Short mmCIF file of C-alpha atoms and ligand atoms in Angstrom, two decimals:
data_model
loop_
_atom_site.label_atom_id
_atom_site.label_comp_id
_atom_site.label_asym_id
_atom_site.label_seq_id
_atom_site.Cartn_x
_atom_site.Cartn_y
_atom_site.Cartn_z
CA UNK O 21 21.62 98.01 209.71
CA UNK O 22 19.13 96.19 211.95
CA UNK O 23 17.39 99.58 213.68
CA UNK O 24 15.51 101.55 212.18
CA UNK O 25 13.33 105.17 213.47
CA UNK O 26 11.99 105.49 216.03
CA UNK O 27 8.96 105.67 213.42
CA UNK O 28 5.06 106.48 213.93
CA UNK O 29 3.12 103.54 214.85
CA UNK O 30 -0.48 103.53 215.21
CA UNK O 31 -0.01 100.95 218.40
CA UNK O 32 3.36 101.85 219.86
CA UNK O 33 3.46 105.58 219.40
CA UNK O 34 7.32 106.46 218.38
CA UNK O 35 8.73 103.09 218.42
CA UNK O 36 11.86 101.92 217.32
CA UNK O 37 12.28 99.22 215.10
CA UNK O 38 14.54 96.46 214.99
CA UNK O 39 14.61 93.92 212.67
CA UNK O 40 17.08 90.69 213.77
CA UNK O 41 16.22 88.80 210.45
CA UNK O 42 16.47 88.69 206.59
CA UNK O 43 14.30 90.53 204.84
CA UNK O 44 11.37 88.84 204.42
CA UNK O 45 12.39 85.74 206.31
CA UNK O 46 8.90 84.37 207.04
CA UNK O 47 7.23 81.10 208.24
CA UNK O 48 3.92 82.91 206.89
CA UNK O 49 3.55 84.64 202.92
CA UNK O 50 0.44 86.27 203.81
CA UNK O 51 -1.41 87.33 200.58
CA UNK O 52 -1.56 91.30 202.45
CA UNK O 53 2.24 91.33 203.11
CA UNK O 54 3.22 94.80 202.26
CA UNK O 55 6.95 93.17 202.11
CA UNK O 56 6.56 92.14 198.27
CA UNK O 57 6.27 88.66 197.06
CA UNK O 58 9.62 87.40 196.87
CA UNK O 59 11.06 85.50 200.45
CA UNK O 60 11.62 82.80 202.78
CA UNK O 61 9.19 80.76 203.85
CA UNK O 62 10.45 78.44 207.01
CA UNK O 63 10.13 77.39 211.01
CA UNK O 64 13.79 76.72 211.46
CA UNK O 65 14.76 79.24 214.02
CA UNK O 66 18.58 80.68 213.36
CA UNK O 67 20.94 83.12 214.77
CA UNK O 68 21.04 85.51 211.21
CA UNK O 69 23.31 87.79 212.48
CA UNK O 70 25.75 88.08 215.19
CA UNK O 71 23.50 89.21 218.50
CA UNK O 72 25.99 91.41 219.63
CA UNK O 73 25.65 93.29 216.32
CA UNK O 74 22.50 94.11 216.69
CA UNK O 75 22.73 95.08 220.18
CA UNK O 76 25.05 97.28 219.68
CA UNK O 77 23.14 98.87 216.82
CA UNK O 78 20.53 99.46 219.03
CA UNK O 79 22.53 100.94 221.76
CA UNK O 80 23.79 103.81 218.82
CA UNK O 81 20.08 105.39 218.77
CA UNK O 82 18.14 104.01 221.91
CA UNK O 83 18.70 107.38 223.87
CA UNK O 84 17.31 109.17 221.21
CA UNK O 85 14.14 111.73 222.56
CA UNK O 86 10.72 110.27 223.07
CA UNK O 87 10.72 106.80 222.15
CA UNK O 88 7.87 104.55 223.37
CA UNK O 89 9.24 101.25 222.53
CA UNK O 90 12.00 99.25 221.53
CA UNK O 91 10.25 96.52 219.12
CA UNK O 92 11.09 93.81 217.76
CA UNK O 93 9.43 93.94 214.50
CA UNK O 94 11.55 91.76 211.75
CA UNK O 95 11.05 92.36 208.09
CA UNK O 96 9.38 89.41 208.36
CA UNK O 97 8.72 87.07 211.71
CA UNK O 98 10.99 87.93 214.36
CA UNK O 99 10.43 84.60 216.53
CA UNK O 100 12.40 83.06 214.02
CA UNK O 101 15.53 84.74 215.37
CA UNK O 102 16.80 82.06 218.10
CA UNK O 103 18.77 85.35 220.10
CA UNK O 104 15.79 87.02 220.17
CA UNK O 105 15.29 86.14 224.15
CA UNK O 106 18.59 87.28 224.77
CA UNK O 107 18.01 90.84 222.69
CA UNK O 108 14.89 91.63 224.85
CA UNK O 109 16.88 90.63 228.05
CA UNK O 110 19.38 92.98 227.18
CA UNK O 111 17.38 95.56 226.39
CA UNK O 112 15.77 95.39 229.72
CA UNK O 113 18.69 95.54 231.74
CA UNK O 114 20.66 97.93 229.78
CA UNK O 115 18.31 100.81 228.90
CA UNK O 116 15.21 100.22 230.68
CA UNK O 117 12.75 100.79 228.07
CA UNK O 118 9.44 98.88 227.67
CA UNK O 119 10.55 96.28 224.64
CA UNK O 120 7.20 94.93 222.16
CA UNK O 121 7.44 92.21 220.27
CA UNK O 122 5.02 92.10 216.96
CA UNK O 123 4.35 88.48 215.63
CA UNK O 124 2.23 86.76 213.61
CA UNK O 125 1.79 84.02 216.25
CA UNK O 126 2.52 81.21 214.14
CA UNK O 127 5.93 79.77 216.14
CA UNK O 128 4.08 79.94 219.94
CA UNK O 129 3.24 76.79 220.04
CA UNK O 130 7.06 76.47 220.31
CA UNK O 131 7.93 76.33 223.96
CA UNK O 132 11.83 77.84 223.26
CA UNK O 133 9.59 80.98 221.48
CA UNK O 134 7.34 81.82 224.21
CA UNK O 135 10.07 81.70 226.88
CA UNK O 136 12.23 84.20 225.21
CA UNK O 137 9.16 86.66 224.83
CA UNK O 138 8.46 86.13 228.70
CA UNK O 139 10.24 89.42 229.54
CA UNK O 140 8.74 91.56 227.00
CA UNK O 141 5.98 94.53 227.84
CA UNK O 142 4.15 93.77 224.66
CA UNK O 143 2.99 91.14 222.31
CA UNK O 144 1.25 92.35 219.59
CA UNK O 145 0.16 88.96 217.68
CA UNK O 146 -1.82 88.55 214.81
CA UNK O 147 -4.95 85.72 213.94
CA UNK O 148 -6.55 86.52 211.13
CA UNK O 149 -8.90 83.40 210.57
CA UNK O 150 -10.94 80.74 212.50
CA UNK O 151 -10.27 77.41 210.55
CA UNK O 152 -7.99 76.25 208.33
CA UNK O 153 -8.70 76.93 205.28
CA UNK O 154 -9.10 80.52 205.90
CA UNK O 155 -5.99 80.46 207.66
CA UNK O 156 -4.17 78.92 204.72
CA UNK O 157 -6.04 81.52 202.01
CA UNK O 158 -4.92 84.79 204.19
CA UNK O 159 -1.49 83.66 205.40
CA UNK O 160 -0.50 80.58 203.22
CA UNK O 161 1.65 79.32 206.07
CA UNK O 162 4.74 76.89 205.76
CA UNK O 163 3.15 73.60 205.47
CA UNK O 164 4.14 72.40 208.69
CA UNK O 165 1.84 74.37 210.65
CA UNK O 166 -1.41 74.31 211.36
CA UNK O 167 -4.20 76.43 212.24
CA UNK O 168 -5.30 74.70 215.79
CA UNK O 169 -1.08 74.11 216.68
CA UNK O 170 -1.33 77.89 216.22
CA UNK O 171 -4.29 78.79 217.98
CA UNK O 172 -3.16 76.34 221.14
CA UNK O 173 0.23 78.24 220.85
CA UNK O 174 -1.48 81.30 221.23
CA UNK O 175 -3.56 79.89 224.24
CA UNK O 176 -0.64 78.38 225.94
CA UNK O 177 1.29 81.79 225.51
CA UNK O 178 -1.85 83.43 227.13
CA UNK O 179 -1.41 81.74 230.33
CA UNK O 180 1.72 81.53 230.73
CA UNK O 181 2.61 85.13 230.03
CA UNK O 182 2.07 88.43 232.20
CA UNK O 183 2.81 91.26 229.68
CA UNK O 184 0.14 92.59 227.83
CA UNK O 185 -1.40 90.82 225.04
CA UNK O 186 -2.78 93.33 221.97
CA UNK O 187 -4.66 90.98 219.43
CA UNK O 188 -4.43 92.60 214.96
CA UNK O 189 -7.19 90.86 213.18
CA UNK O 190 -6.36 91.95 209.60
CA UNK O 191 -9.52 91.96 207.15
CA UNK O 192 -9.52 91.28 203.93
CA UNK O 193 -12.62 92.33 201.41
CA UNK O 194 -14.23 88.52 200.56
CA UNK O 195 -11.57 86.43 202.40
CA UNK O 196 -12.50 86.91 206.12
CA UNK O 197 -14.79 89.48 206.25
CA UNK O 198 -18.50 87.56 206.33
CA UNK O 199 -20.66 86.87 208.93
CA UNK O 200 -19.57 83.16 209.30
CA UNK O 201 -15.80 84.08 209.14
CA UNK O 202 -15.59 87.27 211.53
CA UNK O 203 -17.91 84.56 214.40
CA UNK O 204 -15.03 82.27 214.03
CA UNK O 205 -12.33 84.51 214.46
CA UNK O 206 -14.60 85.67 217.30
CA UNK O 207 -14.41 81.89 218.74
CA UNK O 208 -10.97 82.28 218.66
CA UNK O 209 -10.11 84.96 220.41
CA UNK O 210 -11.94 84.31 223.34
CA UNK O 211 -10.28 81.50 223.64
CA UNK O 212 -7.06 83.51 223.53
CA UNK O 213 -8.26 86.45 225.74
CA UNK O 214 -6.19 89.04 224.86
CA UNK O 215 -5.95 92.60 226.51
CA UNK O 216 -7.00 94.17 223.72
CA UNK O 217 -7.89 94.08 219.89
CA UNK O 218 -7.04 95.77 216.94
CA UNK O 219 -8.56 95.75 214.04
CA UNK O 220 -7.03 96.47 210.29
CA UNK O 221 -6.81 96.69 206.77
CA UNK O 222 -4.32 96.33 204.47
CA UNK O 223 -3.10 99.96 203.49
CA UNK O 224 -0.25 99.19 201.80
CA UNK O 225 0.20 97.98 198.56
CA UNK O 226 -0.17 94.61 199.02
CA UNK O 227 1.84 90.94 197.91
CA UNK O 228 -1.39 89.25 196.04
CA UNK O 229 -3.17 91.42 193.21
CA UNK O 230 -6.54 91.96 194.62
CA UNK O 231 -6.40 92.12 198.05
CA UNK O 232 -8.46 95.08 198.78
CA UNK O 233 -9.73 96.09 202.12
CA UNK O 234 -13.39 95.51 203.48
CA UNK O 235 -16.44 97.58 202.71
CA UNK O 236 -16.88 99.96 205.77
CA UNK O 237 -20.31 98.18 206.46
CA UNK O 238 -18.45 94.84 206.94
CA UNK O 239 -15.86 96.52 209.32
CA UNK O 240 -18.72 97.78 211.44
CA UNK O 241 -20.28 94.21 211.73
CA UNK O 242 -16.64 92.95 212.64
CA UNK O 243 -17.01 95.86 215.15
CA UNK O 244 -20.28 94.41 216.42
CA UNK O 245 -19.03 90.78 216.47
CA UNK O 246 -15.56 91.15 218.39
CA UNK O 247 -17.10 94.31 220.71
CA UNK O 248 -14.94 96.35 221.75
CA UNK O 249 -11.73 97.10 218.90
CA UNK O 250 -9.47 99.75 218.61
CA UNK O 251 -9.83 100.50 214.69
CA UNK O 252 -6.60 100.44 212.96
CA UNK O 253 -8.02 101.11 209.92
CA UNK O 254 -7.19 104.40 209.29
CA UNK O 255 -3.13 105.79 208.25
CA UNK O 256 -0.60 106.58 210.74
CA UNK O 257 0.45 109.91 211.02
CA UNK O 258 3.53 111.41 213.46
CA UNK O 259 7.19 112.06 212.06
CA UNK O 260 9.87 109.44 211.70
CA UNK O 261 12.74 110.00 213.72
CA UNK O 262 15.98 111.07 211.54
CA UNK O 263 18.88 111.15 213.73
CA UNK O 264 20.58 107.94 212.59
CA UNK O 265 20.04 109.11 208.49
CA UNK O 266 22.99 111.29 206.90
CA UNK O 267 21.15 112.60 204.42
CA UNK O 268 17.13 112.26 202.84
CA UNK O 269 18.46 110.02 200.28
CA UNK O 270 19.43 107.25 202.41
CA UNK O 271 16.57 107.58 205.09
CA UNK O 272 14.29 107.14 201.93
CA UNK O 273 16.10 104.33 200.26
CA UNK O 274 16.03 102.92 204.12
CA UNK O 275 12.57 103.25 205.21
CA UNK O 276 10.83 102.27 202.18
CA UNK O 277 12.77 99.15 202.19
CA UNK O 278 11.23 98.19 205.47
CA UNK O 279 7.62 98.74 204.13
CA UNK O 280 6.16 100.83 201.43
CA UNK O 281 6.12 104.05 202.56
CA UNK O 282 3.75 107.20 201.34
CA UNK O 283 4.50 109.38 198.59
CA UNK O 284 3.79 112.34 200.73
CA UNK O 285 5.90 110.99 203.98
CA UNK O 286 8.67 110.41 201.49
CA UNK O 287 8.75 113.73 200.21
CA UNK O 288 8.29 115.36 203.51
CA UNK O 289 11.48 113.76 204.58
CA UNK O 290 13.36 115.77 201.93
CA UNK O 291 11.98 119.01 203.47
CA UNK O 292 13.17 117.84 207.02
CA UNK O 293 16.71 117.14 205.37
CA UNK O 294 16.28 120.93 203.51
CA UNK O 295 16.98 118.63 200.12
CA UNK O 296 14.83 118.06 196.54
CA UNK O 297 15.26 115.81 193.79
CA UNK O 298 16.42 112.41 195.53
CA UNK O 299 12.83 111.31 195.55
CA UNK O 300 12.40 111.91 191.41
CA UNK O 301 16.17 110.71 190.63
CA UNK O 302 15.29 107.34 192.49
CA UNK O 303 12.32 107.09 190.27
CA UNK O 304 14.00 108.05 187.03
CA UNK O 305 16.93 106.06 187.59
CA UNK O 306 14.36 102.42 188.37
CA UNK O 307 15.65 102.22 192.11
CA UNK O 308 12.30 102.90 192.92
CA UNK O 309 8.85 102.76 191.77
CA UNK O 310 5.52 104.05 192.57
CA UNK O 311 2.64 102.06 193.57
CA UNK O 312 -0.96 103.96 194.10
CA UNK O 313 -3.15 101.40 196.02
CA UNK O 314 -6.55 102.54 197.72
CA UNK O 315 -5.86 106.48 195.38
CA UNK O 316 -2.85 107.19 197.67
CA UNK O 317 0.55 106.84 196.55
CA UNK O 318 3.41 104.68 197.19
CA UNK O 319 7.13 104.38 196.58
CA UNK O 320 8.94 101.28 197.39
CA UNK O 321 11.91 99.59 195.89
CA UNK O 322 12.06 98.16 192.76
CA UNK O 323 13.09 94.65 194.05
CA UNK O 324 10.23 93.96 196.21
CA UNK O 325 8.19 92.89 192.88
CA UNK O 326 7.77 89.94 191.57
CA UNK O 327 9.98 87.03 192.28
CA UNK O 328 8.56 83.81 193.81
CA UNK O 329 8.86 82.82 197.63
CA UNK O 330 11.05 79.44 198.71
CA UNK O 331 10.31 76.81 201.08
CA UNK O 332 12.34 75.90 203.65
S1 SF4 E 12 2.50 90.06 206.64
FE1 SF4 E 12 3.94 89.57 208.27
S2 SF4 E 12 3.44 87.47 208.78
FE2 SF4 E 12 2.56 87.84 206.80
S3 SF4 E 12 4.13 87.19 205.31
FE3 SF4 E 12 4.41 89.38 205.65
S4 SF4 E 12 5.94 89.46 207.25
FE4 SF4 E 12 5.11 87.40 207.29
#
């Protein structure tokens, strides 16, 4: 299944994801990746699936009630699908619903990737440092790219594109977070002059051991530096949307294999379903496991530990 929601999204409102690539199919392994540690790390672009697939996957819940956006998520970077151009085209012409595209910005400086985003609403990318090494601590890219190809893809994307553009810095306690490092990414994104600018944190358990968000004092200077942010720092909140799940079981075993989702979400999707015990079987039986990161708790599958990422 490549759609998944509509779900909460702190940006998008009720958006609905879709995901045209492998799980964790990746030219970045960022050490905050709430998708686990095991993946694919490459640049080659490739048609996964068949488009048509997914299009048609999308067409089963589109007309569902109240959904914002159709985005193009990926369980990892969605540039990386070469139909993606074609996916937001027909989106646009078929159901006439504003289409985002979230990226981590790392395949603009590809002239094929920016021309198949040119019909999208949104770009939400992300730039999380303002040199290289920083940029190779936080995201440990594939070692073909580099941090100015990046930046200049960004820039070139900038003017050549008349969507919006909404800018995630994600902060990391001790990585990115000083004085010197936040003025850098500062540099940066004026350069890149984006529409607007998001701040976050990693609230999800998170790839690396360690990786812990800033101290609240270092968010506020961040605040300071960059002016203006929308803070993304604190949880989402809204309901998931249900109507493609046949029962709690699977919309659990589904959702939480997208990201690590909430104890407390996972249990209030039981309640929607008027079910109890999936949640506890799943954890008894080792198809799940519980995480707590930052005193809140997590369940996420038990395959997302552990197993080293591949170059390609
Ligand atoms: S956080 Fe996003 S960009 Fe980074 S490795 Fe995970 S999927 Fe890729």
């Amino acid at each position: 299944m490549y759609v998944y929601g509509p779900v909460p999204s702190r940006r998008l409102g009720r958006s609905l994801g879709v995901s045209p690539i492998p799980l964790k199919t990746c030219s970045y392994n960022c050490i905050y990746c709430q998708l686990g540690q095991k993946g694919r790390v490459q640049v080659r672009r490739e048609s996964f699936y068949p488009k048509e697939e997914i299009l048609s996957d999308i067409g089963k819940i589109v007309n569902s009630p109240n959904i914002d956006y159709i985005t193009f998520v990926g369980d990892g970077e969605p540039t990386l699908c070469k139909d993606l151009g074609w996916l937001i085209g027909q989106c646009k012409e078929k159901w006439h619903k504003p289409v985002a595209i979230i990226t981590n910005s790392s395949l603009l400086s590809m002239e094929d990737v920016r021309h198949d985003l040119k019909n999208s609403d949104v770009v939400l990318p992300s730039l999380d440092a303002g040199n290289e090494e920083v940029y190779r601590t936080i995201n440990r890219p594939h070692g073909s790219i580099g941090f100015e190809e990046m930046l200049q893809g960004l820039v070139d994307f900038r003017k050549e594109y008349s969507g919006k553009i909404w800018l995630e810095v994600m902060l990391v306690k001790d990585v990115n977070d000083s004085d010197k490092s936040l003025m850098e990414i500062n540099d940066a994104i004026k350069q890149v002059k984006p529409d607007r600018i998001y701040i976050s944190v990693p609230i999800r358990p998170p790839a690396k051991p360690g990786v812990r968000p800033p101290e609240p004092g270092r968010i506020i200077r961040a605040h300071e530096i960059f002016g203006t942010i929308l803070d993304l720092t604190d949880y989402e909140s809204g309901e998931f949307g249900f109507d493609n799940y046949p029962d709690a079981r699977t919309a659990i075993i589904e959702i939480c294999s997208r990201h690590p989702l909430r104890e407390d979400q996972a249990r209030d999707i039981e309640t929607r379903f008027s079910e109890s015990g999936n949640i506890d079987s799943l954890l008894s039986d080792g198809s799940l496991v519980r995480v707590e990161y930052q005193n809140m708790a997590y369940i996420l599958p038990n395959n997302f530990i552990g197993i080293p990422s591949q170059n390609i």
